[in-house]
Short mmCIF file of C-alpha atoms in Angstrom, two decimals:
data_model
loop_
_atom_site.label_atom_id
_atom_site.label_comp_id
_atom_site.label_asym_id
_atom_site.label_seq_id
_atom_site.Cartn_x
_atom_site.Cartn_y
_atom_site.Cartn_z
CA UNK A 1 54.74 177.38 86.04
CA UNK A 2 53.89 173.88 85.77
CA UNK A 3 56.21 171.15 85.26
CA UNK A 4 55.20 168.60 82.90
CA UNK A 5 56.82 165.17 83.55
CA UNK A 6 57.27 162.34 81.11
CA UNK A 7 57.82 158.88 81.20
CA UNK A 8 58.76 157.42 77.55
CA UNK A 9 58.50 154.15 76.19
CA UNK A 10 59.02 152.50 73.15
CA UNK A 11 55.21 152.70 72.05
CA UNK A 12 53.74 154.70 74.55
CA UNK A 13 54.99 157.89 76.73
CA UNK A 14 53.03 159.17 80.06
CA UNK A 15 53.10 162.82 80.95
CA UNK A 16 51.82 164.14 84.57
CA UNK A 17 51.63 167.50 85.15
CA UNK A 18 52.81 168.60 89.00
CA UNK A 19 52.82 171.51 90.31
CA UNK A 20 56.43 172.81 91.75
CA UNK A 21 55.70 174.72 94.54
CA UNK A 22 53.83 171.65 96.45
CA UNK A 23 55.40 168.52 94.31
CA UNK A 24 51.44 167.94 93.55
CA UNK A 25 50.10 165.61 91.00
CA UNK A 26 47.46 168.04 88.75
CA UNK A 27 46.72 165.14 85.67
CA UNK A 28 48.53 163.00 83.78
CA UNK A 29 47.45 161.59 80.31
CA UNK A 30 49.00 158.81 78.53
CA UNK A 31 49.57 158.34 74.29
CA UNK A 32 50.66 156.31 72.18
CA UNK A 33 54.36 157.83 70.53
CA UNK A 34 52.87 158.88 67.33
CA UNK A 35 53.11 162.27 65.81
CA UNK A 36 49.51 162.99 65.98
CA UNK A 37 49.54 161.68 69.68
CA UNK A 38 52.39 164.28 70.74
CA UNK A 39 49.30 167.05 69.24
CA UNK A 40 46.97 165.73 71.43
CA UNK A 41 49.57 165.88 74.36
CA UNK A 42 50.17 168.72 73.42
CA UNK A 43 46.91 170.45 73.40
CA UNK A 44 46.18 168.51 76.78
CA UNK A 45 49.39 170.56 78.03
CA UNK A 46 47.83 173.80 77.11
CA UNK A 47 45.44 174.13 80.08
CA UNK A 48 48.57 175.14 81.74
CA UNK A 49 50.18 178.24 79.89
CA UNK A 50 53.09 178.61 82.00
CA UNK A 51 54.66 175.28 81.72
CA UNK A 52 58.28 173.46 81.43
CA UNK A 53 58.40 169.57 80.13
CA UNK A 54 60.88 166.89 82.21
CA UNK A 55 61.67 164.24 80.17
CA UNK A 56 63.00 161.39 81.45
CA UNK A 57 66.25 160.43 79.33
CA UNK A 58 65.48 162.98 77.00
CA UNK A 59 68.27 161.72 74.58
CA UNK A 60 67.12 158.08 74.49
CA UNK A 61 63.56 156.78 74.44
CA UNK A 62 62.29 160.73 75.01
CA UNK A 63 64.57 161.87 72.07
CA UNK A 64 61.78 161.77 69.20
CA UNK A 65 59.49 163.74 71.52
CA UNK A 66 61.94 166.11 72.92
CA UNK A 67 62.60 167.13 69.37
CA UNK A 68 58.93 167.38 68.27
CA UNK A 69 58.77 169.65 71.40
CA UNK A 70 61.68 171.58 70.88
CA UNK A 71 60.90 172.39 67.29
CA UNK A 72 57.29 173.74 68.95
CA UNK A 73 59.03 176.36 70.92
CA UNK A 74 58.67 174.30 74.90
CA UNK A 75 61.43 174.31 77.15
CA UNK A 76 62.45 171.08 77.81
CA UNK A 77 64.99 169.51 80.50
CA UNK A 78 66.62 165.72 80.61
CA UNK A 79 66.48 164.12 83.79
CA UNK A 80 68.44 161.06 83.96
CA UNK A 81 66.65 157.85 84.72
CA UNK A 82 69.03 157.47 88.06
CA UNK A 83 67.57 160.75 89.37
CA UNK A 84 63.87 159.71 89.18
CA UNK A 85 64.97 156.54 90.79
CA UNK A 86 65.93 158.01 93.94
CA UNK A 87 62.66 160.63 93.66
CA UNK A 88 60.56 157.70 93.67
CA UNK A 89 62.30 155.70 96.18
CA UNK A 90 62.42 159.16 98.88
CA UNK A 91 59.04 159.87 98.42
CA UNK A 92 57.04 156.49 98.04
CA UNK A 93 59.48 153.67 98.93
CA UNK A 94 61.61 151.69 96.36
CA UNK A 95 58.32 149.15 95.66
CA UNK A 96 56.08 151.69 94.15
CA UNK A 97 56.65 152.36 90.41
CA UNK A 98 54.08 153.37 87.48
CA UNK A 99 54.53 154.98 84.74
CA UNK A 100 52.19 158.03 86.17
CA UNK A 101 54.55 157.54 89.45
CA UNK A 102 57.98 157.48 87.12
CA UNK A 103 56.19 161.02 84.95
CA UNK A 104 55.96 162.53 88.19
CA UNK A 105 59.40 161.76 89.66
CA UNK A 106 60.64 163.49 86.37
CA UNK A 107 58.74 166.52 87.03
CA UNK A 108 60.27 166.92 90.81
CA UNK A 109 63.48 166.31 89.41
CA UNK A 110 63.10 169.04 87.26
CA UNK A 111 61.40 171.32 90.09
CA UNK A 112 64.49 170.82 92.44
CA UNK A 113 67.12 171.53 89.50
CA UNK A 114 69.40 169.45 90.88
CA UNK A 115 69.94 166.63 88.05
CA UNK A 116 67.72 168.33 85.04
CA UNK A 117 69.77 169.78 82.27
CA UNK A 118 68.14 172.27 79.87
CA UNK A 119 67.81 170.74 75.94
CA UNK A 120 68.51 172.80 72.89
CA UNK A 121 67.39 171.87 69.94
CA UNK A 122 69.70 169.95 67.37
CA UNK A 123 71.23 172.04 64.86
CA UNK A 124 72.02 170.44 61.44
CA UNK A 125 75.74 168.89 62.37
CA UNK A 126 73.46 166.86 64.84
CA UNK A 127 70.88 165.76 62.69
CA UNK A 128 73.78 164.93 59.97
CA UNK A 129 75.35 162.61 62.64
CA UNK A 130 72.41 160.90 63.04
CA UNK A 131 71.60 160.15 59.35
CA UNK A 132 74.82 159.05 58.69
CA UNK A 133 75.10 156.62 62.39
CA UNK A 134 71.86 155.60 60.61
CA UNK A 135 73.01 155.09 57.28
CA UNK A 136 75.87 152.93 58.63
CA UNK A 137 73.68 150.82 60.33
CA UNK A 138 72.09 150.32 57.32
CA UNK A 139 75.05 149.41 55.88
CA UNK A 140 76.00 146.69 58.35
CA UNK A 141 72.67 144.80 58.09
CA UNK A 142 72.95 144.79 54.08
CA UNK A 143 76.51 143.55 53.99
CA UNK A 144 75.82 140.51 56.86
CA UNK A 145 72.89 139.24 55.40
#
């Protein structure tokens, strides 16, 4: 199985594919966090039919994707931003951070089990939660302007 590991952004998320047995870096592509760019990821991530996605913080920047992936069917785990943090600084030394470098530390993560945690996909009480958090939000910029 590979591990795919990503590193989101606001605009932009970086996925590098690693191998678990060896911790080896296979490929890594970056996009632009777009709909049609999570298809192209996507279909990038196909050369690999046995695979498992690591996203980093998958319920903050990495939520819109983990969905989108989630409602395709992929097993996804979050790995918290701390864990990747001490990945990279184990392996490379504390200076040496990338986004390909960060993608990669989520995928080791994810290979050693020991901070990943398995995401299931929303069900509707979740997605009603987040309209309405939105909704009020809404609400709050109307009524201070």
């Amino acid at each position: 199985m590979m591990l795919i590991g990503i590193d989101p952004h606001k605009s932009t998320h970086t996925a590098t594919a690693v191998s678990p047995e060896t911790n080896r870096d296979h490929a890594s592509i970056r996009i632009d966090a777009t709909l049609q760019e999570y298809q192209r990821m996507l279909d990038w991530a196909r050369q690999w039919p046995s695979r498992r996605w690591a996203v980093e913080n998958a319920r903050g920047l990495g939520h819109h994707l983990t969905s989108w992936l989630l409602a395709w069917g992929e097993q996804v785990v979050d790995v918290p931003p701390s864990a990747t943090a001490r990945v990279r600084q184990l392996s490379r030394g504390a200076g040496c951070k990338n986004d390909r470098i960060d993608a990669a530390a989520a995928a080791c993560v994810a290979a050693l089990q020991g901070d990943a945690r398995q995401v299931q996909p929303e069900n509707s009480a979740d997605a009603l939660r987040c309209w309405t958090n939105d909704a009020a939000t809404s609400h709050r910029r109307e009524t201070a302007r």
